[in-house]
Amino acid sequence: MPYTTRELIQILEQELQANWQGQRWLPSVRERVGHAVVALAISPERLSMVFAFEDFRAQVQAYQQQQGVSGIVWRTCRFREAGIEIPEVHGQLCALARDKERLMHTKPAMVDFWWEQTQGLNYWWVHPHTRPVTAQELAQALTQAEWLELDATRTELYLGLCWGDPKEYRYQWARPASGCDRVVAAVALPQAIKV
């Protein structure tokens, strides 16, 4: 029986701890850096920690693909007095093809939560420069997003309008095929922009 998503996360956390405690060692890591000056500036022990964990994570992600183990985890986003369960791809796991469908499936509930909780707040685009956005502009952008992300501080609610490949959407180099535009709802100019 394959490991579950939660078990893979625990395995990765244990391996990361073992790496930072110096229990993993890879010989000849300087050659893997690809830049001689950087390779000399960082100790072989530190380089070994990074590459050992990267190698292990790649093996776990290959296992995910082979066994069909989802990279999705669920968490509760709370804002004001309300909360909503939302899916997201775990930062150390990869998204499977069916994971995108799971992300897309929750979009309507997240849109409803956003509009309900942001009544009376102002909307702001976060990138490339913070600027106001109207509710009509945001409604149009919401129709184009394939899935959403939500995050909150005590006074601000963040919305990610995402599209493309869930494995690449967080990287600027993936644009325009994949990406995520961010909007924040706040009383005034956003104070704690989380990107």
PDB file of C-alpha atoms in Angstrom:
ATOM      1  CA  MET A   1       0.000   0.000   0.000  1.00  0.00           C
ATOM      2  CA  PRO A   2       1.507   3.384  -0.996  1.00  0.00           C
ATOM      3  CA  TYR A   3       2.359   6.071   1.508  1.00  0.00           C
ATOM      4  CA  THR A   4      -0.233   8.795   2.016  1.00  0.00           C
ATOM      5  CA  THR A   5       0.372  12.481   1.358  1.00  0.00           C
ATOM      6  CA  ARG A   6       0.632  13.103   5.109  1.00  0.00           C
ATOM      7  CA  GLU A   7       3.150  10.264   5.527  1.00  0.00           C
ATOM      8  CA  LEU A   8       5.300  11.619   2.692  1.00  0.00           C
ATOM      9  CA  ILE A   9       5.320  15.052   4.358  1.00  0.00           C
ATOM     10  CA  GLN A  10       6.441  13.467   7.648  1.00  0.00           C
ATOM     11  CA  ILE A  11       9.184  11.533   5.845  1.00  0.00           C
ATOM     12  CA  LEU A  12      10.398  14.736   4.167  1.00  0.00           C
ATOM     13  CA  GLU A  13      10.394  16.611   7.500  1.00  0.00           C
ATOM     14  CA  GLN A  14      12.436  13.847   9.142  1.00  0.00           C
ATOM     15  CA  GLU A  15      14.920  13.867   6.277  1.00  0.00           C
ATOM     16  CA  LEU A  16      15.243  17.656   6.414  1.00  0.00           C
ATOM     17  CA  GLN A  17      15.983  17.483  10.151  1.00  0.00           C
ATOM     18  CA  ALA A  18      18.576  14.757   9.562  1.00  0.00           C
ATOM     19  CA  ASN A  19      20.181  16.934   6.896  1.00  0.00           C
ATOM     20  CA  TRP A  20      20.428  19.999   9.144  1.00  0.00           C
ATOM     21  CA  GLN A  21      21.813  17.872  11.975  1.00  0.00           C
ATOM     22  CA  GLY A  22      24.647  16.803   9.673  1.00  0.00           C
ATOM     23  CA  GLN A  23      23.526  13.179   9.424  1.00  0.00           C
ATOM     24  CA  ARG A  24      23.607  13.176   5.602  1.00  0.00           C
ATOM     25  CA  TRP A  25      26.725  13.614   3.508  1.00  0.00           C
ATOM     26  CA  LEU A  26      27.254  13.659  -0.235  1.00  0.00           C
ATOM     27  CA  PRO A  27      30.800  13.534  -1.566  1.00  0.00           C
ATOM     28  CA  SER A  28      31.906  15.744  -4.453  1.00  0.00           C
ATOM     29  CA  VAL A  29      29.166  18.336  -4.148  1.00  0.00           C
ATOM     30  CA  ARG A  30      31.293  21.275  -5.337  1.00  0.00           C
ATOM     31  CA  GLU A  31      31.039  20.043  -8.950  1.00  0.00           C
ATOM     32  CA  ARG A  32      27.229  20.150  -8.756  1.00  0.00           C
ATOM     33  CA  VAL A  33      27.099  23.868  -7.969  1.00  0.00           C
ATOM     34  CA  GLY A  34      28.043  24.895 -11.500  1.00  0.00           C
ATOM     35  CA  HIS A  35      29.823  28.085 -10.413  1.00  0.00           C
ATOM     36  CA  ALA A  36      33.387  27.836  -9.094  1.00  0.00           C
ATOM     37  CA  VAL A  37      33.296  30.974  -6.933  1.00  0.00           C
ATOM     38  CA  VAL A  38      30.051  29.975  -5.227  1.00  0.00           C
ATOM     39  CA  ALA A  39      31.360  26.444  -4.716  1.00  0.00           C
ATOM     40  CA  LEU A  40      34.401  27.829  -2.904  1.00  0.00           C
ATOM     41  CA  ALA A  41      32.394  30.339  -0.857  1.00  0.00           C
ATOM     42  CA  ILE A  42      30.030  27.785   0.675  1.00  0.00           C
ATOM     43  CA  SER A  43      31.392  24.995   2.827  1.00  0.00           C
ATOM     44  CA  PRO A  44      31.133  21.426   1.479  1.00  0.00           C
ATOM     45  CA  GLU A  45      29.062  20.490   4.546  1.00  0.00           C
ATOM     46  CA  ARG A  46      26.416  23.123   3.719  1.00  0.00           C
ATOM     47  CA  LEU A  47      26.414  22.198   0.049  1.00  0.00           C
ATOM     48  CA  SER A  48      26.028  18.553   0.988  1.00  0.00           C
ATOM     49  CA  MET A  49      22.990  19.372   3.152  1.00  0.00           C
ATOM     50  CA  VAL A  50      21.284  21.176   0.285  1.00  0.00           C
ATOM     51  CA  PHE A  51      21.993  18.601  -2.399  1.00  0.00           C
ATOM     52  CA  ALA A  52      21.228  15.614  -0.173  1.00  0.00           C
ATOM     53  CA  PHE A  53      17.778  16.998   0.600  1.00  0.00           C
ATOM     54  CA  GLU A  54      17.158  17.978  -3.038  1.00  0.00           C
ATOM     55  CA  ASP A  55      18.027  14.437  -4.133  1.00  0.00           C
ATOM     56  CA  PHE A  56      15.768  12.922  -1.490  1.00  0.00           C
ATOM     57  CA  ARG A  57      12.881  15.256  -2.373  1.00  0.00           C
ATOM     58  CA  ALA A  58      13.251  14.318  -6.056  1.00  0.00           C
ATOM     59  CA  GLN A  59      12.977  10.635  -5.100  1.00  0.00           C
ATOM     60  CA  VAL A  60       9.842  11.321  -3.052  1.00  0.00           C
ATOM     61  CA  GLN A  61       8.281  13.265  -5.924  1.00  0.00           C
ATOM     62  CA  ALA A  62       9.118  10.458  -8.349  1.00  0.00           C
ATOM     63  CA  TYR A  63       7.432   8.055  -5.902  1.00  0.00           C
ATOM     64  CA  GLN A  64       4.383  10.345  -5.852  1.00  0.00           C
ATOM     65  CA  GLN A  65       4.144  10.213  -9.629  1.00  0.00           C
ATOM     66  CA  GLN A  66       4.612   6.426  -9.782  1.00  0.00           C
ATOM     67  CA  GLN A  67       2.108   5.680  -7.009  1.00  0.00           C
ATOM     68  CA  GLY A  68      -0.376   8.469  -7.776  1.00  0.00           C
ATOM     69  CA  VAL A  69      -0.042  10.107  -4.345  1.00  0.00           C
ATOM     70  CA  SER A  70      -1.535  13.595  -4.333  1.00  0.00           C
ATOM     71  CA  GLY A  71       0.550  16.647  -3.434  1.00  0.00           C
ATOM     72  CA  ILE A  72      -2.546  18.446  -2.093  1.00  0.00           C
ATOM     73  CA  VAL A  73      -2.921  19.338   1.574  1.00  0.00           C
ATOM     74  CA  TRP A  74      -5.911  21.046   3.148  1.00  0.00           C
ATOM     75  CA  ARG A  75      -5.811  23.931   5.583  1.00  0.00           C
ATOM     76  CA  THR A  76      -8.266  26.396   7.060  1.00  0.00           C
ATOM     77  CA  CYS A  77      -8.051  30.030   6.019  1.00  0.00           C
ATOM     78  CA  ARG A  78      -9.607  32.244   8.707  1.00  0.00           C
ATOM     79  CA  PHE A  79     -10.593  35.863   8.261  1.00  0.00           C
ATOM     80  CA  ARG A  80     -12.666  37.893  10.667  1.00  0.00           C
ATOM     81  CA  GLU A  81     -14.998  35.328  12.266  1.00  0.00           C
ATOM     82  CA  ALA A  82     -15.229  32.990   9.268  1.00  0.00           C
ATOM     83  CA  GLY A  83     -13.129  30.148   7.935  1.00  0.00           C
ATOM     84  CA  ILE A  84     -12.930  28.007   4.828  1.00  0.00           C
ATOM     85  CA  GLU A  85     -11.113  24.741   4.102  1.00  0.00           C
ATOM     86  CA  ILE A  86      -8.853  25.221   1.096  1.00  0.00           C
ATOM     87  CA  PRO A  87      -6.532  22.944  -0.861  1.00  0.00           C
ATOM     88  CA  GLU A  88      -2.958  23.819  -1.779  1.00  0.00           C
ATOM     89  CA  VAL A  89       0.022  21.988  -3.200  1.00  0.00           C
ATOM     90  CA  HIS A  90       2.479  21.254  -0.393  1.00  0.00           C
ATOM     91  CA  GLY A  91       5.756  23.118  -0.910  1.00  0.00           C
ATOM     92  CA  GLN A  92       7.893  19.952  -0.890  1.00  0.00           C
ATOM     93  CA  LEU A  93       5.597  17.756  -2.969  1.00  0.00           C
ATOM     94  CA  CYS A  94       4.593  17.960  -6.612  1.00  0.00           C
ATOM     95  CA  ALA A  95       1.138  18.315  -8.072  1.00  0.00           C
ATOM     96  CA  LEU A  96      -0.318  15.444 -10.053  1.00  0.00           C
ATOM     97  CA  ALA A  97      -2.518  16.078 -13.096  1.00  0.00           C
ATOM     98  CA  ARG A  98      -5.653  15.289 -11.077  1.00  0.00           C
ATOM     99  CA  ASP A  99      -4.545  17.715  -8.333  1.00  0.00           C
ATOM    100  CA  LYS A 100      -5.272  20.647 -10.643  1.00  0.00           C
ATOM    101  CA  GLU A 101      -8.847  19.405 -10.958  1.00  0.00           C
ATOM    102  CA  ARG A 102      -9.137  19.362  -7.153  1.00  0.00           C
ATOM    103  CA  LEU A 103      -7.834  22.933  -6.987  1.00  0.00           C
ATOM    104  CA  MET A 104     -10.286  24.050  -9.682  1.00  0.00           C
ATOM    105  CA  HIS A 105     -13.218  22.298  -8.008  1.00  0.00           C
ATOM    106  CA  THR A 106     -13.012  24.539  -4.913  1.00  0.00           C
ATOM    107  CA  LYS A 107     -12.945  27.821  -6.839  1.00  0.00           C
ATOM    108  CA  PRO A 108     -16.697  28.628  -6.525  1.00  0.00           C
ATOM    109  CA  ALA A 109     -16.695  28.243  -2.719  1.00  0.00           C
ATOM    110  CA  MET A 110     -13.559  30.374  -2.444  1.00  0.00           C
ATOM    111  CA  VAL A 111     -15.085  33.098  -4.643  1.00  0.00           C
ATOM    112  CA  ASP A 112     -18.171  33.175  -2.400  1.00  0.00           C
ATOM    113  CA  PHE A 113     -15.987  33.370   0.723  1.00  0.00           C
ATOM    114  CA  TRP A 114     -13.938  36.216  -0.806  1.00  0.00           C
ATOM    115  CA  TRP A 115     -16.960  38.367  -1.710  1.00  0.00           C
ATOM    116  CA  GLU A 116     -18.708  37.724   1.631  1.00  0.00           C
ATOM    117  CA  GLN A 117     -15.673  38.513   3.759  1.00  0.00           C
ATOM    118  CA  THR A 118     -14.395  41.528   1.831  1.00  0.00           C
ATOM    119  CA  GLN A 119     -17.546  43.613   1.829  1.00  0.00           C
ATOM    120  CA  GLY A 120     -16.615  47.179   2.754  1.00  0.00           C
ATOM    121  CA  LEU A 121     -12.917  46.645   1.991  1.00  0.00           C
ATOM    122  CA  ASN A 122     -10.843  48.061  -0.853  1.00  0.00           C
ATOM    123  CA  TYR A 123      -9.077  45.860  -3.405  1.00  0.00           C
ATOM    124  CA  TRP A 124      -5.460  46.209  -4.495  1.00  0.00           C
ATOM    125  CA  TRP A 125      -3.345  44.464  -7.133  1.00  0.00           C
ATOM    126  CA  VAL A 126      -0.074  43.435  -5.527  1.00  0.00           C
ATOM    127  CA  HIS A 127       2.260  43.164  -8.561  1.00  0.00           C
ATOM    128  CA  PRO A 128       4.193  44.676 -10.129  1.00  0.00           C
ATOM    129  CA  HIS A 129       3.223  47.707  -8.067  1.00  0.00           C
ATOM    130  CA  THR A 130       0.442  47.959  -5.511  1.00  0.00           C
ATOM    131  CA  ARG A 131      -2.491  49.745  -7.133  1.00  0.00           C
ATOM    132  CA  PRO A 132      -6.254  49.841  -6.596  1.00  0.00           C
ATOM    133  CA  VAL A 133      -8.547  47.494  -8.502  1.00  0.00           C
ATOM    134  CA  THR A 134     -12.309  47.841  -8.840  1.00  0.00           C
ATOM    135  CA  ALA A 135     -14.749  45.085  -7.969  1.00  0.00           C
ATOM    136  CA  GLN A 136     -15.707  44.897 -11.662  1.00  0.00           C
ATOM    137  CA  GLU A 137     -12.070  44.450 -12.757  1.00  0.00           C
ATOM    138  CA  LEU A 138     -11.613  41.802 -10.088  1.00  0.00           C
ATOM    139  CA  ALA A 139     -14.792  39.978 -11.114  1.00  0.00           C
ATOM    140  CA  GLN A 140     -13.460  39.838 -14.699  1.00  0.00           C
ATOM    141  CA  ALA A 141     -10.063  38.554 -13.505  1.00  0.00           C
ATOM    142  CA  LEU A 142     -11.800  35.888 -11.392  1.00  0.00           C
ATOM    143  CA  THR A 143     -13.485  34.459 -14.482  1.00  0.00           C
ATOM    144  CA  GLN A 144     -10.077  33.996 -16.117  1.00  0.00           C
ATOM    145  CA  ALA A 145      -8.376  32.295 -13.132  1.00  0.00           C
ATOM    146  CA  GLU A 146      -8.407  28.502 -13.179  1.00  0.00           C
ATOM    147  CA  TRP A 147      -8.060  28.114  -9.404  1.00  0.00           C
ATOM    148  CA  LEU A 148      -7.618  30.338  -6.375  1.00  0.00           C
ATOM    149  CA  GLU A 149      -5.458  30.658  -3.296  1.00  0.00           C
ATOM    150  CA  LEU A 150      -6.494  32.405  -0.085  1.00  0.00           C
ATOM    151  CA  ASP A 151      -4.440  33.650   2.821  1.00  0.00           C
ATOM    152  CA  ALA A 152      -5.146  36.119   5.587  1.00  0.00           C
ATOM    153  CA  THR A 153      -3.653  38.346   8.224  1.00  0.00           C
ATOM    154  CA  ARG A 154      -5.729  39.786  11.028  1.00  0.00           C
ATOM    155  CA  THR A 155      -6.933  42.703   8.889  1.00  0.00           C
ATOM    156  CA  GLU A 156      -6.249  41.753   5.263  1.00  0.00           C
ATOM    157  CA  LEU A 157      -7.391  38.936   2.982  1.00  0.00           C
ATOM    158  CA  TYR A 158      -5.185  37.784   0.102  1.00  0.00           C
ATOM    159  CA  LEU A 159      -6.424  36.203  -3.096  1.00  0.00           C
ATOM    160  CA  GLY A 160      -4.258  34.414  -5.652  1.00  0.00           C
ATOM    161  CA  LEU A 161      -5.731  34.144  -9.150  1.00  0.00           C
ATOM    162  CA  CYS A 162      -3.851  31.168 -10.580  1.00  0.00           C
ATOM    163  CA  TRP A 163      -3.616  29.418 -13.937  1.00  0.00           C
ATOM    164  CA  GLY A 164      -1.518  26.950 -15.879  1.00  0.00           C
ATOM    165  CA  ASP A 165       0.634  24.190 -14.405  1.00  0.00           C
ATOM    166  CA  PRO A 166       0.367  23.781 -10.607  1.00  0.00           C
ATOM    167  CA  LYS A 167       4.015  22.639 -10.621  1.00  0.00           C
ATOM    168  CA  GLU A 168       5.227  25.931 -12.119  1.00  0.00           C
ATOM    169  CA  TYR A 169       2.701  28.685 -11.458  1.00  0.00           C
ATOM    170  CA  ARG A 170       4.710  30.231  -8.585  1.00  0.00           C
ATOM    171  CA  TYR A 171       7.737  30.951 -10.776  1.00  0.00           C
ATOM    172  CA  GLN A 172       8.081  34.164 -12.772  1.00  0.00           C
ATOM    173  CA  TRP A 173       9.845  32.291 -15.593  1.00  0.00           C
ATOM    174  CA  ALA A 174       6.664  30.229 -16.169  1.00  0.00           C
ATOM    175  CA  ARG A 175       4.664  33.267 -17.307  1.00  0.00           C
ATOM    176  CA  PRO A 176       2.551  33.638 -19.369  1.00  0.00           C
ATOM    177  CA  ALA A 177       1.707  29.915 -19.619  1.00  0.00           C
ATOM    178  CA  SER A 178       1.415  29.603 -15.811  1.00  0.00           C
ATOM    179  CA  GLY A 179       1.192  32.160 -13.052  1.00  0.00           C
ATOM    180  CA  CYS A 180      -0.648  33.670 -10.133  1.00  0.00           C
ATOM    181  CA  ASP A 181      -1.732  37.289  -9.796  1.00  0.00           C
ATOM    182  CA  ARG A 182      -2.337  38.526  -6.264  1.00  0.00           C
ATOM    183  CA  VAL A 183      -5.029  40.800  -4.892  1.00  0.00           C
ATOM    184  CA  VAL A 184      -5.371  42.017  -1.325  1.00  0.00           C
ATOM    185  CA  ALA A 185      -8.524  43.276   0.375  1.00  0.00           C
ATOM    186  CA  ALA A 186      -7.842  45.890   3.039  1.00  0.00           C
ATOM    187  CA  VAL A 187      -9.497  48.867   4.714  1.00  0.00           C
ATOM    188  CA  ALA A 188      -6.832  51.219   3.342  1.00  0.00           C
ATOM    189  CA  LEU A 189      -3.463  50.721   1.623  1.00  0.00           C
ATOM    190  CA  PRO A 190      -2.306  47.149   2.425  1.00  0.00           C
ATOM    191  CA  GLN A 191       0.129  47.018   5.338  1.00  0.00           C
ATOM    192  CA  ALA A 192       1.434  43.454   5.418  1.00  0.00           C
ATOM    193  CA  ILE A 193       1.687  42.362   1.806  1.00  0.00           C
ATOM    194  CA  LYS A 194       2.304  38.598   1.759  1.00  0.00           C
ATOM    195  CA  VAL A 195       3.432  37.340  -1.599  1.00  0.00           C
TER     196      VAL A 195
END
